[in-house]
Backbone as a printed PyTorch tensor [residue, N CA C, xyz], in Angstrom:
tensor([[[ -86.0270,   67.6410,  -15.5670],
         [ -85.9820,   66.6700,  -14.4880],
         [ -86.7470,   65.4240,  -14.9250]],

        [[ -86.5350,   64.5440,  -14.3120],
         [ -86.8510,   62.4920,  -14.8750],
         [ -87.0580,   62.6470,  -13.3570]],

        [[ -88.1520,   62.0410,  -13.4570],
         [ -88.5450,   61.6130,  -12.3250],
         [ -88.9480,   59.8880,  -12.2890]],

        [[ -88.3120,   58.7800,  -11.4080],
         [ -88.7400,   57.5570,  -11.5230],
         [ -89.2410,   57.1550,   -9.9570]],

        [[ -90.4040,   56.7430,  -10.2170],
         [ -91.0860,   56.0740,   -9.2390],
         [ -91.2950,   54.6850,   -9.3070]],

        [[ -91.0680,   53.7920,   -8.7220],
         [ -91.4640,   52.4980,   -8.2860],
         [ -91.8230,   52.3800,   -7.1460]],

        [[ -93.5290,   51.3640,   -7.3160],
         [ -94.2220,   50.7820,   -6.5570],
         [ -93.8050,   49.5950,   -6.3530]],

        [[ -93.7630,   49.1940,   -4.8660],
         [ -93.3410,   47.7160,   -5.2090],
         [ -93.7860,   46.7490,   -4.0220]],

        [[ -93.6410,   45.4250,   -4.3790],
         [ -94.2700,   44.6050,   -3.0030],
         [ -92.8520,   43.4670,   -2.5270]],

        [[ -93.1360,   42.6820,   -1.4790],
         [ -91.8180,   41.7760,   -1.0910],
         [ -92.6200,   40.5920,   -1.6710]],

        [[ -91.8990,   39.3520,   -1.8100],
         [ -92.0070,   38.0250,   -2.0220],
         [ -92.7430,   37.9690,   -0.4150]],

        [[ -93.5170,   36.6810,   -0.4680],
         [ -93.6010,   36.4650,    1.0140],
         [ -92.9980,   35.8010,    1.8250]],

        [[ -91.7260,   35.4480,    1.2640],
         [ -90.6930,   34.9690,    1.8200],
         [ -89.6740,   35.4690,    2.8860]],

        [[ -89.9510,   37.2520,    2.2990],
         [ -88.6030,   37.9130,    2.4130],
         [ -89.1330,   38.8060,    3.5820]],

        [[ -88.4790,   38.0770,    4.8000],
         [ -89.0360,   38.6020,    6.1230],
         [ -88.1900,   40.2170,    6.4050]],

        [[ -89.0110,   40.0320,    8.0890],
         [ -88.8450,   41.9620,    7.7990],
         [ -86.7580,   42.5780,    7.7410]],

        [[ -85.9020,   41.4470,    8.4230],
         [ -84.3510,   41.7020,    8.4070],
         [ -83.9570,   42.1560,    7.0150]],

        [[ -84.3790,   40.7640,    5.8180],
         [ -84.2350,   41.3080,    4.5850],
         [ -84.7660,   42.1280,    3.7860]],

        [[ -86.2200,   42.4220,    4.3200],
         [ -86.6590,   43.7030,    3.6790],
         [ -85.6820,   45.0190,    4.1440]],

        [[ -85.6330,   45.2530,    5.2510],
         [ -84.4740,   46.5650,    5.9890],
         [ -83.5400,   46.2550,    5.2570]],

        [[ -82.8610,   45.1380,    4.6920],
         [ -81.4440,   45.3780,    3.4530],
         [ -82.0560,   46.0330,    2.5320]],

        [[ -82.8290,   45.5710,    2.1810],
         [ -83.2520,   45.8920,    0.5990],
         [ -83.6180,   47.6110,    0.1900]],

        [[ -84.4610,   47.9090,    1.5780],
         [ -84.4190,   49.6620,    1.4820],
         [ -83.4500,   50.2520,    1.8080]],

        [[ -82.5450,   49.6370,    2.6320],
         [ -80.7350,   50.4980,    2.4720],
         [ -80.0790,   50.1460,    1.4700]],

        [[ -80.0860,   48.9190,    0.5020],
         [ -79.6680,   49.4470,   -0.6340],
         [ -80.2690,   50.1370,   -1.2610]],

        [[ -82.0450,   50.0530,   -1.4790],
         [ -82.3750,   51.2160,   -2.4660],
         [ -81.9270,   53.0300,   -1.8130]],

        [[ -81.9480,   52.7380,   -0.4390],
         [ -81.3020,   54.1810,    0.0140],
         [ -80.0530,   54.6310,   -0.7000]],

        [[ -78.9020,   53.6220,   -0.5930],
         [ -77.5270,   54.1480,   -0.6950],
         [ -77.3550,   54.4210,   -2.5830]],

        [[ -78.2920,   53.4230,   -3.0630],
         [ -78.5320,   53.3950,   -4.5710],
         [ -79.1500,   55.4580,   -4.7570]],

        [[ -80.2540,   55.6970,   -4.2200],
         [ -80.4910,   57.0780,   -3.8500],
         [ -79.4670,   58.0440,   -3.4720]],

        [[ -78.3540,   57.6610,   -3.0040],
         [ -77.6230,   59.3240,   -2.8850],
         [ -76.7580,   58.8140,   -4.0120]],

        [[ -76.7180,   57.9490,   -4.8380],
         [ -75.5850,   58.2470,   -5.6440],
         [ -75.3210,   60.0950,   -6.3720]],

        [[ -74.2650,   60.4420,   -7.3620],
         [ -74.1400,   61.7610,   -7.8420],
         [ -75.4260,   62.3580,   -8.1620]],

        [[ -75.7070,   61.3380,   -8.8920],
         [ -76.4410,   61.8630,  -10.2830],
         [ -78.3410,   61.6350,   -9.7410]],

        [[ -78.0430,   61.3350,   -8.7750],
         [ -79.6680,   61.7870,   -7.7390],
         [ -79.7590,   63.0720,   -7.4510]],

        [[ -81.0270,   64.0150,   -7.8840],
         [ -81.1320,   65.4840,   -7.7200],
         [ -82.1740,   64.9410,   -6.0890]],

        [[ -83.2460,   64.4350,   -6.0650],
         [ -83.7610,   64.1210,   -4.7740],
         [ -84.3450,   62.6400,   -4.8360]],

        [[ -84.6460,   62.4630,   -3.7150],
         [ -85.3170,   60.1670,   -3.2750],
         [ -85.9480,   60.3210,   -2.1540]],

        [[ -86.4900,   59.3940,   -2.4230],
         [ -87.8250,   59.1850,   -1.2500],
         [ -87.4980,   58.1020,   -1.4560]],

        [[ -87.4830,   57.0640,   -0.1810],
         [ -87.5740,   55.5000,   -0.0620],
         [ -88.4700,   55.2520,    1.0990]],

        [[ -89.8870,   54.6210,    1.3760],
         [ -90.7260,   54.2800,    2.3940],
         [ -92.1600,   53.5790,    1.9470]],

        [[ -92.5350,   53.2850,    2.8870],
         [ -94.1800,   53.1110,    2.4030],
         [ -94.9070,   53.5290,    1.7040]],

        [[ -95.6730,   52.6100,    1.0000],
         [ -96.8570,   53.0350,    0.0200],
         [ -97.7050,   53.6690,    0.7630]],

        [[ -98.1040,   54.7020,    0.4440],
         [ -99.3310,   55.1630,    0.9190],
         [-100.6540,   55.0330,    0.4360]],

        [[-100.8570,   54.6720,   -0.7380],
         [-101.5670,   54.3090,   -1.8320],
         [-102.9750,   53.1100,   -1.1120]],

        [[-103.9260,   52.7590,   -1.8800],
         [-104.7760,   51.9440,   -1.6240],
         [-104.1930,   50.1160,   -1.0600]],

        [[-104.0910,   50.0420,   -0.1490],
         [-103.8070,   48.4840,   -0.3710],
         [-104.1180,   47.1850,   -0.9150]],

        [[-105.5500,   47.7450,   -1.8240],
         [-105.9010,   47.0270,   -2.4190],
         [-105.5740,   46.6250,   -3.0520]],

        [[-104.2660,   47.4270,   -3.9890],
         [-103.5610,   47.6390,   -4.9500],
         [-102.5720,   46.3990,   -4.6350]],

        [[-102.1060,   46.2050,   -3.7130],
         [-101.2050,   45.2080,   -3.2760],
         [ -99.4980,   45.9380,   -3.4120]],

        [[ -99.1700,   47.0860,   -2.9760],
         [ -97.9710,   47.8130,   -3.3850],
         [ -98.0010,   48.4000,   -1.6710]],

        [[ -96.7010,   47.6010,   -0.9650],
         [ -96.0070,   47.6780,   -0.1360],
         [ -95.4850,   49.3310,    0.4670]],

        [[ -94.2960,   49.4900,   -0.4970],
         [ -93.4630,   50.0210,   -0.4730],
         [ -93.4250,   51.0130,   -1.9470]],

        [[ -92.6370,   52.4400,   -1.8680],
         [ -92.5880,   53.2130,   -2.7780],
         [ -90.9050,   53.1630,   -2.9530]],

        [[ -90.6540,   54.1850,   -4.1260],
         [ -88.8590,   54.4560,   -4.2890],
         [ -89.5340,   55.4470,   -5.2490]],

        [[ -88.5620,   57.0570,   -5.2460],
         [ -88.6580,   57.8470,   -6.1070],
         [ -87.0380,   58.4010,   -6.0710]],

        [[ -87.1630,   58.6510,   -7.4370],
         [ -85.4340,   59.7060,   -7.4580],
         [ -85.8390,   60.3350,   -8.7280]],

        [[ -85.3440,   61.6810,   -8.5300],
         [ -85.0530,   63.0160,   -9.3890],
         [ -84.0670,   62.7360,  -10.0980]],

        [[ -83.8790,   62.4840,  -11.3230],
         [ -82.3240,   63.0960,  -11.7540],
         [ -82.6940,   63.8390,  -12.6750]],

        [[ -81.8030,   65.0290,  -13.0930],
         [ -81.0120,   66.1220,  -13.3590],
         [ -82.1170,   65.8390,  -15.4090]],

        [[ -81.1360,   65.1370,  -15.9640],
         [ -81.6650,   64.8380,  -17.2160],
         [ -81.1800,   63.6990,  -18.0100]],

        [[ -80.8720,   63.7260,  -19.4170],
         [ -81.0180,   62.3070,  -19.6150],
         [ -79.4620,   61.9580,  -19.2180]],

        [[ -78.2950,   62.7120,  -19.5230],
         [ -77.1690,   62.4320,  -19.0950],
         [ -76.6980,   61.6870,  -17.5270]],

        [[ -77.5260,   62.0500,  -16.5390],
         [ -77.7950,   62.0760,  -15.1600],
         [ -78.1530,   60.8950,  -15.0140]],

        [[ -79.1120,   60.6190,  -16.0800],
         [ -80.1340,   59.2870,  -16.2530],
         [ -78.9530,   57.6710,  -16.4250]],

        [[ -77.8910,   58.2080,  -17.3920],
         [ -77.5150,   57.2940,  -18.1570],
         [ -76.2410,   56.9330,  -16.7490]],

        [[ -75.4040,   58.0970,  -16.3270],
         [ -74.6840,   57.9330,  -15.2760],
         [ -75.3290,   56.9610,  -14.0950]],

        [[ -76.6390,   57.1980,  -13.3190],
         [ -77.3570,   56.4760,  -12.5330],
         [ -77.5660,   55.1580,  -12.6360]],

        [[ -77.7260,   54.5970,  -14.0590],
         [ -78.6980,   53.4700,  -14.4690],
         [ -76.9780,   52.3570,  -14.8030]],

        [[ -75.6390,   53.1760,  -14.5910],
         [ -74.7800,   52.2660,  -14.9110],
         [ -73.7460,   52.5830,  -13.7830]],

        [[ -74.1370,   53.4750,  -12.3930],
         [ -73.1940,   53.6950,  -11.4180],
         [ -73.2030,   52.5850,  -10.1930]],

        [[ -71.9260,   52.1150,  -10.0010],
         [ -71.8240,   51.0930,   -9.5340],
         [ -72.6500,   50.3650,   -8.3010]],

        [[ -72.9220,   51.3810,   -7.4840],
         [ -73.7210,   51.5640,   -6.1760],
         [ -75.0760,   51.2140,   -6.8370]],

        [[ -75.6330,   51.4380,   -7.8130],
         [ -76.9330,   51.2350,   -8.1770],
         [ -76.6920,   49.5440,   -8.8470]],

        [[ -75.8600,   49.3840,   -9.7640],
         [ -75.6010,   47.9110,  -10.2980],
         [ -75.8740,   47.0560,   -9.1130]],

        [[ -74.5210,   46.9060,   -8.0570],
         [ -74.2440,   46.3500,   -6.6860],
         [ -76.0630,   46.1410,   -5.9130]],

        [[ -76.8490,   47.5090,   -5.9430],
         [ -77.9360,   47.5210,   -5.2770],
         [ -78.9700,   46.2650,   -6.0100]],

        [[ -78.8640,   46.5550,   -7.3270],
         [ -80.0210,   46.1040,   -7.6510],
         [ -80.1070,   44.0590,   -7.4540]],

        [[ -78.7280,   43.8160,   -7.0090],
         [ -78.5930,   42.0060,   -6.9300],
         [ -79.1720,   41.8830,   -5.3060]],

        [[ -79.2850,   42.6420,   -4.6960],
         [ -79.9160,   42.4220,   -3.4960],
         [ -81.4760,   42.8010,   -3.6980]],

        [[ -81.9980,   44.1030,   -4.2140],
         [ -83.2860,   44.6450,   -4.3930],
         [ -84.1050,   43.7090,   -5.2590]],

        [[ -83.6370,   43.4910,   -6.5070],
         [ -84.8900,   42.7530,   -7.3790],
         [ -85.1860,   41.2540,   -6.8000]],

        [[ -84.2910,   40.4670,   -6.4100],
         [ -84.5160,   38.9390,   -6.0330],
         [ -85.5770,   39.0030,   -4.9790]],

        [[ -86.1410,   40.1690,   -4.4060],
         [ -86.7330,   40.3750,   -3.4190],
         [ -87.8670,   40.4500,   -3.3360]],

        [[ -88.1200,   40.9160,   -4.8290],
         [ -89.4140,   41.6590,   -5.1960],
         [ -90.6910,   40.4830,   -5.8210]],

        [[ -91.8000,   41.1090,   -5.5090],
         [ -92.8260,   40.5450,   -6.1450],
         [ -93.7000,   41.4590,   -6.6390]],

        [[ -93.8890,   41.9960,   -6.8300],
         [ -94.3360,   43.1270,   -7.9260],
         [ -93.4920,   44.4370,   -7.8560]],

        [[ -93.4430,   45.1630,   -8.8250],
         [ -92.6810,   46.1290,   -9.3630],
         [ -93.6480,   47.1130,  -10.4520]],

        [[ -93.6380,   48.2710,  -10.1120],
         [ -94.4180,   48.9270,  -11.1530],
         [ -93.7550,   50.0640,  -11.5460]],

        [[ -93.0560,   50.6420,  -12.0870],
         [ -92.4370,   52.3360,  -12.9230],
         [ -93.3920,   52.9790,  -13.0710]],

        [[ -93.3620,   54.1190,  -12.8680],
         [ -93.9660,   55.3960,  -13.5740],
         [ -92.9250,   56.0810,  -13.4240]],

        [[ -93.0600,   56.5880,  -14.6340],
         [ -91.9300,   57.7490,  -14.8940],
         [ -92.6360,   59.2680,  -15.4010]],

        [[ -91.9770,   60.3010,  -15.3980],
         [ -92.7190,   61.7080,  -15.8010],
         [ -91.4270,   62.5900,  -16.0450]],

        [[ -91.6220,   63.7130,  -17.0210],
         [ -90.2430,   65.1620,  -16.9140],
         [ -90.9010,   65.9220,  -17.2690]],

        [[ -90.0560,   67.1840,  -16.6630],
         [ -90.5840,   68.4200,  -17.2510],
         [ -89.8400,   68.6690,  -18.5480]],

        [[ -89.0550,   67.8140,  -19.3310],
         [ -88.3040,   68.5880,  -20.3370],
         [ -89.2320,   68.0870,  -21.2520]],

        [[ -89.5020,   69.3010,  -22.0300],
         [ -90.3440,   69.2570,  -23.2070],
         [ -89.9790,   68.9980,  -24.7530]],

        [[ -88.2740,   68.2200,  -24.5480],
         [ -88.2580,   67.5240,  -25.5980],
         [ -88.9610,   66.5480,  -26.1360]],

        [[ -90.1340,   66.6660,  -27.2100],
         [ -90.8260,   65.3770,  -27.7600],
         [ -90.4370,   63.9890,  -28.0290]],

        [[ -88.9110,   63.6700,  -27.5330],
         [ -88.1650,   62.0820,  -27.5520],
         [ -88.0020,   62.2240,  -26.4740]],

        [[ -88.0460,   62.6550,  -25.7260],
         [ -87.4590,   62.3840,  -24.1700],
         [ -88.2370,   60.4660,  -23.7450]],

        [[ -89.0850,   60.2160,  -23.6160],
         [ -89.5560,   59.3170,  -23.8290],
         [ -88.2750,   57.9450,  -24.3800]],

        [[ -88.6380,   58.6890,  -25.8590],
         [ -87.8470,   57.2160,  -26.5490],
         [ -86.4250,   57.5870,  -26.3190]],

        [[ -85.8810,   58.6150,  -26.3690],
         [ -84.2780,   58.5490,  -25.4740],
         [ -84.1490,   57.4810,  -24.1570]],

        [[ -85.2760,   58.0600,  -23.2660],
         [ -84.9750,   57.3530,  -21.8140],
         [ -85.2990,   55.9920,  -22.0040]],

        [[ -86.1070,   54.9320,  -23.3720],
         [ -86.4340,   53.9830,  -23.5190],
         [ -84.7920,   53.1600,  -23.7250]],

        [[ -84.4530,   54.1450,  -24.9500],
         [ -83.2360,   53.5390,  -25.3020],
         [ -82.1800,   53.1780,  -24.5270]],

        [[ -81.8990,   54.0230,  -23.4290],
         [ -80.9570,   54.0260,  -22.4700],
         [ -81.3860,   52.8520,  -21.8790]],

        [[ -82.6490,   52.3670,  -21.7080],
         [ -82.8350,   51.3950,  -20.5300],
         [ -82.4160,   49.9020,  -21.7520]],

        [[ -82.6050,   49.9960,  -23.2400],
         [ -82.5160,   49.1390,  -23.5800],
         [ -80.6910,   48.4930,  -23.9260]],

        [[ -80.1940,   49.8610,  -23.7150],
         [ -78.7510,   49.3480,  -23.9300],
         [ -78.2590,   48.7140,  -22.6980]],

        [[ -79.0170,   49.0490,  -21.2130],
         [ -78.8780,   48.5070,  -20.6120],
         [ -78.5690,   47.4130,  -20.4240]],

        [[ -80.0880,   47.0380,  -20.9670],
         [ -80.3540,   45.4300,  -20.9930],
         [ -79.4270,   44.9190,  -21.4960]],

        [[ -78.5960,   45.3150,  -22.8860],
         [ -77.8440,   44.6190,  -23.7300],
         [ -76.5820,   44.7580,  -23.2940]],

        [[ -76.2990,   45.5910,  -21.8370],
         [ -74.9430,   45.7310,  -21.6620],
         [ -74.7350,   44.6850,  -20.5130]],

        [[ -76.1350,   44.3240,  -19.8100],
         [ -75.8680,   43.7180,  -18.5220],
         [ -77.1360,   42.5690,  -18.5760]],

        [[ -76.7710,   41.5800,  -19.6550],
         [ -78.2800,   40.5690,  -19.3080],
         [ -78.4590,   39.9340,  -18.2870]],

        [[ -77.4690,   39.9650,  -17.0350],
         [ -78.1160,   39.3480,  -16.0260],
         [ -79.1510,   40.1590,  -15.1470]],

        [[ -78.6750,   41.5770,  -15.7650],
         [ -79.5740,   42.4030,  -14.9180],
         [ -81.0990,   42.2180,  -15.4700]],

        [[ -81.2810,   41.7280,  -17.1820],
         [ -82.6130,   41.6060,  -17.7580],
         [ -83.4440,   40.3480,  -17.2560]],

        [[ -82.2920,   39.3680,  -16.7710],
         [ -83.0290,   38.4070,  -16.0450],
         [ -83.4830,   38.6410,  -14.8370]],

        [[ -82.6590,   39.3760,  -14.1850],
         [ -83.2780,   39.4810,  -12.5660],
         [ -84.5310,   40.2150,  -12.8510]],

        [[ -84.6940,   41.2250,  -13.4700],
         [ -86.1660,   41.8010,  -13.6570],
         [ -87.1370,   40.6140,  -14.5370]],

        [[ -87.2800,   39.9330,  -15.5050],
         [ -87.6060,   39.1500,  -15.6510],
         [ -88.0740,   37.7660,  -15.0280]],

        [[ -87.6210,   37.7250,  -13.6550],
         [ -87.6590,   36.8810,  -12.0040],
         [ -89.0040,   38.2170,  -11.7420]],

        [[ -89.2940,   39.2690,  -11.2890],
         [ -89.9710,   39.3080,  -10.2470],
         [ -91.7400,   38.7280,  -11.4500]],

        [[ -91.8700,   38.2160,  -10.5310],
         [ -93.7720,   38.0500,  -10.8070],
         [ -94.4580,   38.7210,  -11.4340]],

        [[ -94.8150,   39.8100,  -11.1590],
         [ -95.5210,   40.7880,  -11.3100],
         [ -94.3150,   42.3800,  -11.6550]],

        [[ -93.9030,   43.0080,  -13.0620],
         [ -93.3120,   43.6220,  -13.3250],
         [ -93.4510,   44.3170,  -14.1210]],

        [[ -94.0120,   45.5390,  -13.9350],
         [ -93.9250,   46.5100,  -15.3320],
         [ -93.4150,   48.0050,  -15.4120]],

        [[ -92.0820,   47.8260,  -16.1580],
         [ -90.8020,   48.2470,  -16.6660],
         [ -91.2460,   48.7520,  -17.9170]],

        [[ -91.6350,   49.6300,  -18.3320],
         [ -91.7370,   49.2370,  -19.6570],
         [ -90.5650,   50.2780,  -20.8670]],

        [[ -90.0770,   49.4320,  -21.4300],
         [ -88.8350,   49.9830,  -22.4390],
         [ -89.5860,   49.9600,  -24.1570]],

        [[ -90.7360,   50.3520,  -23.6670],
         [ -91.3310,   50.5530,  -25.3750],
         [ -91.1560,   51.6810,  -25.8770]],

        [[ -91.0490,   52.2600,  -26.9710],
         [ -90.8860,   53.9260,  -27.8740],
         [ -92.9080,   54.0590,  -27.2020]],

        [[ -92.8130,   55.1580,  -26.9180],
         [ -94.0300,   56.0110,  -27.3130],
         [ -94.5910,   55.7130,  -28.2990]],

        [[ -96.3710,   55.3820,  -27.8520],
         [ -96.9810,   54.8140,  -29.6880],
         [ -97.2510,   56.2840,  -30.2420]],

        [[ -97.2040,   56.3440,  -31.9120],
         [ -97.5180,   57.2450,  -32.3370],
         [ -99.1550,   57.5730,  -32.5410]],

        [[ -99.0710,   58.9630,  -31.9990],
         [-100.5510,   59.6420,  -32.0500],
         [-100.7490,   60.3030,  -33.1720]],

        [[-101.6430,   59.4940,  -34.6270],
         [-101.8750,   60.5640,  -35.1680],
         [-102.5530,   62.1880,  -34.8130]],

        [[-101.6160,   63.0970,  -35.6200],
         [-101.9220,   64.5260,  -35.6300],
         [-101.2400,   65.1610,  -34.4190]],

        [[-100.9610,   64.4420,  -34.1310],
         [ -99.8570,   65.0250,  -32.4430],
         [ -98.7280,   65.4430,  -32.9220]],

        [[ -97.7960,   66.7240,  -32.2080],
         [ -96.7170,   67.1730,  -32.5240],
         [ -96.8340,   68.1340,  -33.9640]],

        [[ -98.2040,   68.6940,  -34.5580],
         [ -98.6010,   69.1360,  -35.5120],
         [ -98.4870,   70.8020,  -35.7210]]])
């Protein structure tokens, strides 16, 4: 299981009508197939932090991953969701104990980018954003 979480905040522009779009698309983006489970609501977290709002979805594995990140309902979602945003944060986690799982799920996000650069710009728009599509640094003596 891939688990992706985003923390996230609104522009202060984006009053409360367009915020309610923005979590029904991240909702309807959430039942697509290849969602095993989603949570879409409030941060519960410190507010100090400045993070609004949460988004989590389960998928299945990396296949699940790659279906999600290019299914149309999620594309469509994300031209309403990111223009919205002012900070954005990922954490991601799995239980599969393949040692690339990591740089697999990096790669997928980077063909992304290269399949859809307007989508690299709209993330590149929010303010405050961290996405991060780096390989895992290497730990010497790890994997030994």
């Amino acid at each position: 299981m891939i688990v992706n979480t985003l923390r996230f905040s609104f522009k202060d522009d984006v009053g409360p009508e367009r915020q309610a779009a923005v979590l029904a698309a991240m909702r309807r983006t959430a039942t697509v197939e290849s969602v095993s489970f989603s949570t879409v609501g409030p941060d519960l977290g410190d507010p100090a932090e400045g993070f609004t709002h949460g988004y989590c979805t389960g998928i299945a594995d990396l296949a699940a991953l790659e279906r999600y990140m290019h299914d149309p309902v999620h594309l469509a979602g994300d031209l309403v969701i990111i223009p919205a945003l002012a900070r954005l944060h990922a954490v991601r986690f799995s239980d599969d104990d393949d040692p690339e799982i990591r740089s697999k799920m990096f790669a997928l996000h980077r063909r992304k980018l290269a399949a859809y650069p307007e989508w690299e710009k709209l993330l590149d728009s929010i303010p405050d954003a961290r996405v991060d599509d780096r390989p895992a640094p290497e730990v010497p003596g790890a994997g030994r």
